[in-house]
PDB file of C-alpha atoms in Angstrom:
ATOM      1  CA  UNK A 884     -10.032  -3.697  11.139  1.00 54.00           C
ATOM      2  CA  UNK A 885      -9.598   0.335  10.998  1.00 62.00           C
ATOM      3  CA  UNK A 886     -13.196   1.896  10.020  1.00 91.00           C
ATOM      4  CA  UNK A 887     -12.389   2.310   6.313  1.00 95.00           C
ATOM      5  CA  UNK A 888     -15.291   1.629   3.835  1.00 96.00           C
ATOM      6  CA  UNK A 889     -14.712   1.792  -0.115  1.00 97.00           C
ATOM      7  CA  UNK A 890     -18.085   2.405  -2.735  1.00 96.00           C
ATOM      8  CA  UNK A 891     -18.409   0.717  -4.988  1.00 97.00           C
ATOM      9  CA  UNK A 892     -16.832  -2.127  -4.770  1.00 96.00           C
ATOM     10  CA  UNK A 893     -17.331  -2.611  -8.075  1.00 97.00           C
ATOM     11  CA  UNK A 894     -17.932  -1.203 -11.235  1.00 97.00           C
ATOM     12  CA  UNK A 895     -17.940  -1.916 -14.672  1.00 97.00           C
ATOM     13  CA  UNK A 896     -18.347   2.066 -16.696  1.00 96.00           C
ATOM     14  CA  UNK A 897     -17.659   2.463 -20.767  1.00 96.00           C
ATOM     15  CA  UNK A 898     -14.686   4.283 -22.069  1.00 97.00           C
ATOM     16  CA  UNK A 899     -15.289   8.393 -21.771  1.00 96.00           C
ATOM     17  CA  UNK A 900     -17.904   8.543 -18.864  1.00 96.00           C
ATOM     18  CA  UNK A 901     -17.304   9.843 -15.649  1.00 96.00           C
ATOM     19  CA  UNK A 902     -16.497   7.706 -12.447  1.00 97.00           C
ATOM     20  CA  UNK A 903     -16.563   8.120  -8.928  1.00 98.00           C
ATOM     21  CA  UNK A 904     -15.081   6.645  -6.096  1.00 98.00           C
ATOM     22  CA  UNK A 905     -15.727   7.235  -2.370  1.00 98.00           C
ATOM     23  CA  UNK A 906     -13.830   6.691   0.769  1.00 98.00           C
ATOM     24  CA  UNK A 907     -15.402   6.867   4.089  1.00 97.00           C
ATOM     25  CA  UNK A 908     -13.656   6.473   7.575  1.00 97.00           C
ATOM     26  CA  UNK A 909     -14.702   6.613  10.938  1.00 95.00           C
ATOM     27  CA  UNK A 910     -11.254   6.748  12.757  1.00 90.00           C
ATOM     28  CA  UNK A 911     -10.958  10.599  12.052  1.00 91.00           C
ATOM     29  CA  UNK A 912      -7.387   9.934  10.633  1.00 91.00           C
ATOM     30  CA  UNK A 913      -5.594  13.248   9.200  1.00 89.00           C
ATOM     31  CA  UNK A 914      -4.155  11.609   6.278  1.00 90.00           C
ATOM     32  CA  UNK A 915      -6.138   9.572   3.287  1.00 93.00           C
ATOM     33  CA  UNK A 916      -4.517   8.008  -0.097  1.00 94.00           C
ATOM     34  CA  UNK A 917      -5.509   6.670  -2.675  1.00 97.00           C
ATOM     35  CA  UNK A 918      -3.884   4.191  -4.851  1.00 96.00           C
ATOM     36  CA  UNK A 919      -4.162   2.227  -7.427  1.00 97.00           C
ATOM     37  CA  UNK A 920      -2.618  -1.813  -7.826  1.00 95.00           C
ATOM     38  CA  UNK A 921      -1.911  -3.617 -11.528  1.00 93.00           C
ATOM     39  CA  UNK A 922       0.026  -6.367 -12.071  1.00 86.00           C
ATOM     40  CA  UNK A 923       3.478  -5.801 -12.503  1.00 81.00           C
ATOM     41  CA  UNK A 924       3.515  -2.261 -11.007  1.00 83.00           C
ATOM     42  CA  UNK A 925       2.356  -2.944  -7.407  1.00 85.00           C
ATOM     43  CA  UNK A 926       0.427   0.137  -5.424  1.00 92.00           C
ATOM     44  CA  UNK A 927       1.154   3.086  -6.539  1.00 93.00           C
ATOM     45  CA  UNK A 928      -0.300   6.693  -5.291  1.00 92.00           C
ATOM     46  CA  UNK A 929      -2.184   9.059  -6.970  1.00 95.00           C
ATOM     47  CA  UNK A 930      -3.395  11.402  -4.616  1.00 95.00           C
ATOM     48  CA  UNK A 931      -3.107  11.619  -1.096  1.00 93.00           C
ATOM     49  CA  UNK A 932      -4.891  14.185   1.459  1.00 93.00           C
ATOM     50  CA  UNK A 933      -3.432  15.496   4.984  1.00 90.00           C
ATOM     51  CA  UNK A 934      -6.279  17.529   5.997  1.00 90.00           C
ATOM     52  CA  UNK A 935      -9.858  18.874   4.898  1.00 93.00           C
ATOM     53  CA  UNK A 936      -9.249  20.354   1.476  1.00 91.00           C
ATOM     54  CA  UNK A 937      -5.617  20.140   1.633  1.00 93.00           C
ATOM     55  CA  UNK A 938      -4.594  17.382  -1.350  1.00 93.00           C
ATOM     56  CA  UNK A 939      -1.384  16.407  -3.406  1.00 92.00           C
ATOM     57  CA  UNK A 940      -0.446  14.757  -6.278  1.00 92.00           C
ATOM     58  CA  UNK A 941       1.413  11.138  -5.996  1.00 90.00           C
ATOM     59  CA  UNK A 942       2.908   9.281  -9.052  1.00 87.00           C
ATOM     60  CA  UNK A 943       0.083   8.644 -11.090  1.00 93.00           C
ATOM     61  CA  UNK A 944      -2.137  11.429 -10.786  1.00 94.00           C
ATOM     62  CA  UNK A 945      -2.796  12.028 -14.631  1.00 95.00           C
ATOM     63  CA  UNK A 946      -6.369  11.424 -15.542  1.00 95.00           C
ATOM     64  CA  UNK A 947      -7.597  11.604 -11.607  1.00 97.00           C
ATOM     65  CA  UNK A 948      -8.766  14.169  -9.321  1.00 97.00           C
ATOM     66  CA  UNK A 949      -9.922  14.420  -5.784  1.00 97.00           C
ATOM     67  CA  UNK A 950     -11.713  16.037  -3.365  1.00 97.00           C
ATOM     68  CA  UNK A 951     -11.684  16.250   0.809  1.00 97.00           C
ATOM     69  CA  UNK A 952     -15.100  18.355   2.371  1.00 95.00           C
ATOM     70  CA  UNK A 953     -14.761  16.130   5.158  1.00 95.00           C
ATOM     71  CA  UNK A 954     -12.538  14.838   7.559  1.00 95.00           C
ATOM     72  CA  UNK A 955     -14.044  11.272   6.750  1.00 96.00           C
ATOM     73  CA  UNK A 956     -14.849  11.137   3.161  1.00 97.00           C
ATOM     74  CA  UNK A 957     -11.907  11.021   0.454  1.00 97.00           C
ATOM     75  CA  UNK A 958     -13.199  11.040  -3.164  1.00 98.00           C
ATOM     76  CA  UNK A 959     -11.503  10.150  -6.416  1.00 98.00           C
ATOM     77  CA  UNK A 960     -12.966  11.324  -9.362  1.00 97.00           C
ATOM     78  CA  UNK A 961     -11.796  10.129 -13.264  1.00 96.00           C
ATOM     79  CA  UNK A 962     -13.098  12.851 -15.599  1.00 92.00           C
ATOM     80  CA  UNK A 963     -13.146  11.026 -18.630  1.00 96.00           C
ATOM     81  CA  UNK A 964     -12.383   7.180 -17.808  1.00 96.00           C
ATOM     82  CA  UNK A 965      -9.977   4.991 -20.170  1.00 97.00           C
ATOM     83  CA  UNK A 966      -9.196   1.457 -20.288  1.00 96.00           C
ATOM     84  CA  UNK A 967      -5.885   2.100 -19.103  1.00 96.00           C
ATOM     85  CA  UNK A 968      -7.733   3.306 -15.972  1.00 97.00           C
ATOM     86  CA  UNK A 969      -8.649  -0.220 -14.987  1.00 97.00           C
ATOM     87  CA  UNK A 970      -7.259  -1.433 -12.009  1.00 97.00           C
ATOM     88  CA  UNK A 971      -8.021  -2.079  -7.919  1.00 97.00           C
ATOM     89  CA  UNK A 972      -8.036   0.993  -6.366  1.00 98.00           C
ATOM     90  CA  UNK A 973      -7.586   1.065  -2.595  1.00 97.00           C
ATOM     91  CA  UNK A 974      -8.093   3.802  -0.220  1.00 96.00           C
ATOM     92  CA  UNK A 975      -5.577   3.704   3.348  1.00 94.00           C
ATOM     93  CA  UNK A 976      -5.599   5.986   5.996  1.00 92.00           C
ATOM     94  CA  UNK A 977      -2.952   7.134   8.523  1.00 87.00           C
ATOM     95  CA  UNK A 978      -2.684   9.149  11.611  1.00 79.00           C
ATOM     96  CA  UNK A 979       0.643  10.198  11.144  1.00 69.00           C
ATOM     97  CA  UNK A 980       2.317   9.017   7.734  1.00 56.00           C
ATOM     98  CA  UNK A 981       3.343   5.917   9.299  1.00 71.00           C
ATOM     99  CA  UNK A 982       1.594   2.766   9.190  1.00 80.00           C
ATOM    100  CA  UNK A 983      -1.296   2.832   6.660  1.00 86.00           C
ATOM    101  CA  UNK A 984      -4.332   1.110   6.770  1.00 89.00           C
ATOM    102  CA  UNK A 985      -5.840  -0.250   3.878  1.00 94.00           C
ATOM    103  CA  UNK A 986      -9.916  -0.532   2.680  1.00 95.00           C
ATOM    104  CA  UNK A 987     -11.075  -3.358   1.092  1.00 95.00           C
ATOM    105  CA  UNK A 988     -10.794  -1.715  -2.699  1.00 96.00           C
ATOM    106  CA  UNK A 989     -12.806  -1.397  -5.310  1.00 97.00           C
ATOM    107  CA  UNK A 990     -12.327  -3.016  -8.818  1.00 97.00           C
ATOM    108  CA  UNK A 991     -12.982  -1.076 -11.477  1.00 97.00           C
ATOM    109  CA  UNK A 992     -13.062  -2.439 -15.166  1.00 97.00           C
ATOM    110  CA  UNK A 993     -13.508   0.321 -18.386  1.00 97.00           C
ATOM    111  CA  UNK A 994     -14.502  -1.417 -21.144  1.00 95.00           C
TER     112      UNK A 994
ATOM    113  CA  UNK B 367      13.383   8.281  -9.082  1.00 60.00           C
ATOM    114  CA  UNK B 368      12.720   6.374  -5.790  1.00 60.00           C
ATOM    115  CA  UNK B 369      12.708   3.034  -6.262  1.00 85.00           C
ATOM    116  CA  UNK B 370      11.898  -0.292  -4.063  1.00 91.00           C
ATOM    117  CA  UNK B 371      12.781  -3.998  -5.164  1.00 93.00           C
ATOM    118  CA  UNK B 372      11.366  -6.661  -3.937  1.00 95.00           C
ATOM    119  CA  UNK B 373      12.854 -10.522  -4.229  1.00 95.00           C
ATOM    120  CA  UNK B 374      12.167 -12.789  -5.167  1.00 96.00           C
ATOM    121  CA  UNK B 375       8.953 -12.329  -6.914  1.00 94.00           C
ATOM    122  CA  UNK B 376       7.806 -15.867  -6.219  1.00 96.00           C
ATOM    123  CA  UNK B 377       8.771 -18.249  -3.923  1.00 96.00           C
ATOM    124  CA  UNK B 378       7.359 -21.911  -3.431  1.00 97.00           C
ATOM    125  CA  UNK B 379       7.776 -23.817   0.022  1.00 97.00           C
ATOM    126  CA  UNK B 380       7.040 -26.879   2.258  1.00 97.00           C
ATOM    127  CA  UNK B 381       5.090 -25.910   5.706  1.00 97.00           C
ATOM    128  CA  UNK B 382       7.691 -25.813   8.317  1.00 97.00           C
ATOM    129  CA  UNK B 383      10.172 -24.259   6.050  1.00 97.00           C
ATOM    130  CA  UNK B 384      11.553 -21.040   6.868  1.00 97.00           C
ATOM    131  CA  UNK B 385      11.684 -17.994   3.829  1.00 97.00           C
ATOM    132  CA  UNK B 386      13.587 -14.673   3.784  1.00 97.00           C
ATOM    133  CA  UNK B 387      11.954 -11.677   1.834  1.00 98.00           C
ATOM    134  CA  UNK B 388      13.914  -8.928   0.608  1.00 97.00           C
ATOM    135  CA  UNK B 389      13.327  -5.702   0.112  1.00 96.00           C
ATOM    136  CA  UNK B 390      15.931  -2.705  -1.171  1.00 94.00           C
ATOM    137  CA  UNK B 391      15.282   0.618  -1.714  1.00 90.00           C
ATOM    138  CA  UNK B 392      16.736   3.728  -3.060  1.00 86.00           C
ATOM    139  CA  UNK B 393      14.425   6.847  -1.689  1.00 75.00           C
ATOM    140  CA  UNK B 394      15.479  10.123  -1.276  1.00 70.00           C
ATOM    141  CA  UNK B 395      15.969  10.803   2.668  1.00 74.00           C
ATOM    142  CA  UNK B 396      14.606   7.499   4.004  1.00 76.00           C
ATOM    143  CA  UNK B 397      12.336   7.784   7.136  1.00 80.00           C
ATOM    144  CA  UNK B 398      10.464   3.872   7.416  1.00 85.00           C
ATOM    145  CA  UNK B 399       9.579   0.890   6.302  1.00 90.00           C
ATOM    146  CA  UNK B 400       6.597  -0.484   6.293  1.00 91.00           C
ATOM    147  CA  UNK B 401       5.955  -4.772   5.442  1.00 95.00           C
ATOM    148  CA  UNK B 402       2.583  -5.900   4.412  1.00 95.00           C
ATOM    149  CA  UNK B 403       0.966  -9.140   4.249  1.00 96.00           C
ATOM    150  CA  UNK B 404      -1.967  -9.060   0.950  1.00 95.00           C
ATOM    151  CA  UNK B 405      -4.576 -12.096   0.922  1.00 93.00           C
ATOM    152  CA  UNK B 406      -6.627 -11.143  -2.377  1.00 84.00           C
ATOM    153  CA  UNK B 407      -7.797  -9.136  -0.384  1.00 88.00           C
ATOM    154  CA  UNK B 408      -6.496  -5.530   0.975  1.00 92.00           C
ATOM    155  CA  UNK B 409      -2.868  -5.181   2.606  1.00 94.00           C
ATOM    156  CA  UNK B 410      -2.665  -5.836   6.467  1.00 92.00           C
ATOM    157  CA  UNK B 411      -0.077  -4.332   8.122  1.00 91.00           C
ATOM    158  CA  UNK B 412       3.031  -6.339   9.592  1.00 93.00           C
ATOM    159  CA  UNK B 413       5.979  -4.001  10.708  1.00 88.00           C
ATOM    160  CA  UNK B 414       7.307  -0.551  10.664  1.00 89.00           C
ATOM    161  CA  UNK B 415      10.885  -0.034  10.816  1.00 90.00           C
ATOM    162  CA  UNK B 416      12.808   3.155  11.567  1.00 84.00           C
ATOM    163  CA  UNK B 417      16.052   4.341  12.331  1.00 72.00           C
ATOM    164  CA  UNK B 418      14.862   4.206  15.999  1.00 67.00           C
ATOM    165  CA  UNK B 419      13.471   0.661  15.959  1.00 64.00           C
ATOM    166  CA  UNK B 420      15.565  -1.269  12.981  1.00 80.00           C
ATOM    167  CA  UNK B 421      14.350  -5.153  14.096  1.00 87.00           C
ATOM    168  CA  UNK B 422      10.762  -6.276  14.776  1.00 87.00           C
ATOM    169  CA  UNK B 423       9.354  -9.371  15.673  1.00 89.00           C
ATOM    170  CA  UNK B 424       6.181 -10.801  16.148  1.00 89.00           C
ATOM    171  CA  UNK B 425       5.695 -14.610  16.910  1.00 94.00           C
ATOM    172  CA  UNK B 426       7.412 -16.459  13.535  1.00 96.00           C
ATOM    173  CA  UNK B 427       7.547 -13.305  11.254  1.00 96.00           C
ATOM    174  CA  UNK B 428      10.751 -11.022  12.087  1.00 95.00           C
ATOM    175  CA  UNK B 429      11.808  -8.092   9.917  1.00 95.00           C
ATOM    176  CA  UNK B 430      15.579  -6.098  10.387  1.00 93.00           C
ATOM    177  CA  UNK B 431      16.369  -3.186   8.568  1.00 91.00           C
ATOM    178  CA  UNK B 432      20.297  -1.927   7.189  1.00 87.00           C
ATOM    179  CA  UNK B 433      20.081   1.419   6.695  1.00 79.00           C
ATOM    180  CA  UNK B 434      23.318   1.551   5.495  1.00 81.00           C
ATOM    181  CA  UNK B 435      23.189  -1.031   3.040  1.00 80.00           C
ATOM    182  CA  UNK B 436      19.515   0.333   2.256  1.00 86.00           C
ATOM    183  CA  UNK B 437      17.457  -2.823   2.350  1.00 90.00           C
ATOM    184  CA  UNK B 438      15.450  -5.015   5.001  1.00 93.00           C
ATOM    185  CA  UNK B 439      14.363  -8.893   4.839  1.00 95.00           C
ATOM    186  CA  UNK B 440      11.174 -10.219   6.435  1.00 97.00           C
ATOM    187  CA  UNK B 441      11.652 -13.855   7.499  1.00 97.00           C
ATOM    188  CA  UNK B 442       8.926 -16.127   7.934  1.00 97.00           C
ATOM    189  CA  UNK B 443       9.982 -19.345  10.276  1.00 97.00           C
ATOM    190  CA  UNK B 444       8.040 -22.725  10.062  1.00 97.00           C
ATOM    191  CA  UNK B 445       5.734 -21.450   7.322  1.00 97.00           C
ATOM    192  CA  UNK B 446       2.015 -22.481   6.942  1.00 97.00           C
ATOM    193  CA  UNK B 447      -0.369 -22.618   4.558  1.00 97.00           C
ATOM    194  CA  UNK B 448      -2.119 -19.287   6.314  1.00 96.00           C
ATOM    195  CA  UNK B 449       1.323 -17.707   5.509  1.00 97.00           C
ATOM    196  CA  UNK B 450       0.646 -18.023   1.559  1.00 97.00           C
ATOM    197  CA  UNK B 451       0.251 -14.428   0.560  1.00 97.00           C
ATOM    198  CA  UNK B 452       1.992 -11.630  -1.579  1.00 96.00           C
ATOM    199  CA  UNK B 453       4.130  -9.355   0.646  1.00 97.00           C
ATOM    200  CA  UNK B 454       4.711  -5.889   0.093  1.00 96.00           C
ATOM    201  CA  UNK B 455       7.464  -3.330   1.188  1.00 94.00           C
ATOM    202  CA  UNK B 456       7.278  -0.018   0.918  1.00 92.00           C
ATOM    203  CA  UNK B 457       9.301   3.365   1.558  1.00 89.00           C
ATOM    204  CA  UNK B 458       8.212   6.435   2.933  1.00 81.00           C
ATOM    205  CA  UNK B 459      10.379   9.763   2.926  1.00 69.00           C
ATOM    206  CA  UNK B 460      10.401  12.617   5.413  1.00 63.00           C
ATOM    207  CA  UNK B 461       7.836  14.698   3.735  1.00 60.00           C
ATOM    208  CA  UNK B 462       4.574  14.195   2.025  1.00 55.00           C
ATOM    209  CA  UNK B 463       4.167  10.711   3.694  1.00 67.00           C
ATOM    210  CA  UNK B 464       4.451   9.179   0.328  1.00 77.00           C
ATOM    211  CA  UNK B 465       4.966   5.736   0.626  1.00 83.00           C
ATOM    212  CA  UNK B 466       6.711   4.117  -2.572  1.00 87.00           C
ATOM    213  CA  UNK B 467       5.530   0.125  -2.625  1.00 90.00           C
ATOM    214  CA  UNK B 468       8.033  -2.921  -4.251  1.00 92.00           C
ATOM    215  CA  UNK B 469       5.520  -5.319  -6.751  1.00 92.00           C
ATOM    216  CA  UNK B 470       5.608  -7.955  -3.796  1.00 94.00           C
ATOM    217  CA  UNK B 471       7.041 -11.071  -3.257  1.00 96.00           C
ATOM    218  CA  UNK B 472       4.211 -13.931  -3.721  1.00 96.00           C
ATOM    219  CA  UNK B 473       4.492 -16.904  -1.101  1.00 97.00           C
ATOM    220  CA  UNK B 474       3.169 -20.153  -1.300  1.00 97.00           C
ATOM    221  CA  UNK B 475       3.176 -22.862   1.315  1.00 97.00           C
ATOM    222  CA  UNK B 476       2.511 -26.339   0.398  1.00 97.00           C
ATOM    223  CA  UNK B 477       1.216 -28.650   2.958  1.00 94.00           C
TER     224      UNK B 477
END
């Protein structure tokens, strides 16, 4: 399995407070995602990174930021979480924009 | 919009059977497909396809791509139960290694 790690794996947070979700890899990969997976809609991007500090929106960004300090460490942040925010979220890496890998994802539930 | 369907979206089969997946896409200036295999668990990657490498095999899974007709099947022969999964597809364009993902096909073997 590629060196991806996801935290938390879970969370359950109330409506309005502030959520954070890290990746961490240890393959030094260039490019980091991260999506989100619902029934119905399959994965779907919201932001993606290819470099340190160097991030762009996907399809879904509204209501999500991110941040890259580090080559390793891929952070989503939800400002002000909603219910419609709850989903699987799953981080993937790639060297090249070709074949991503996938961590193990975190489920996150806003009641 | 970009847009990848997947079909069907469920299938049911004996072990030993043999499936076809489909996958068809319509993304602006097409550069690969990617196939995933998703246990509840996170996506594991199957196959890339390109305009340089448009079949792939690997033991009973085999994947072609048409670029002209702008879809590619994954067939599974003499399913098992290990093969029960959902499968995903998705499409990445030349630039900004967004990947667009189908919802899946869902796979279930019955002994």
């Amino acid at each position: 399995d590629a060196g991806i790690t996801q935290s938390p794996r879970h969370k359950v947070t109330e409506t309005g407070t502030p959520v954070t979700l890290r990746c961490h890899q240890t393959e030094n990969h260039r490019y980091m995602y991260w999506y989100r997976q619902d029934p119905g809609h399959g994965l779907r991007l919201i932001h993606y990174s290819y470099g340190v500090k160097d991030t762009d929106k996907g399809e879904v960004s509204d209501g999500y930021s991110v941040s890259r300090s580090k080559t390793e460490d891929f952070l989503l942040t939800l400002e002000s979480a909603t219910s419609s925010q709850t989903s699987v979220y799953f981080c993937a890496i790639s060297r090249g924009g070709y074949e991503q890998f996938f961590g193990p994802g975190t489920r996150l539930t806003v009641l | 919009e970009d847009k990848v369907v997947q079909s069907p979206l469920s299938l049911v089969v004996h072990e030993g059977d043999t499936v076809t997946l489909n996958c068809s896409y319509e993304v602006t200036n097409f550069r690969s497909l990617l196939w995933y295999k998703q246990e509840k668990k996170a996506p594991t990657f199957l196959f890339m396809l390109t305009s340089s490498g448009i079949e792939k095999k690997s033991g009973r899974l085999s994947s072609i791509l048409d670029k002209k007709e702008l879809f590619s099947i994954l067939n599974i022969t003499a399913t098992q139960t290990g093969d029960s999964a959902v499968y995903l597809c998705a499409v990445g364009p030349p630039t900004g290694n967004q990947f667009y993902f189908g919802t899946g096909t869902s796979l279930t073997v019955i002994p």
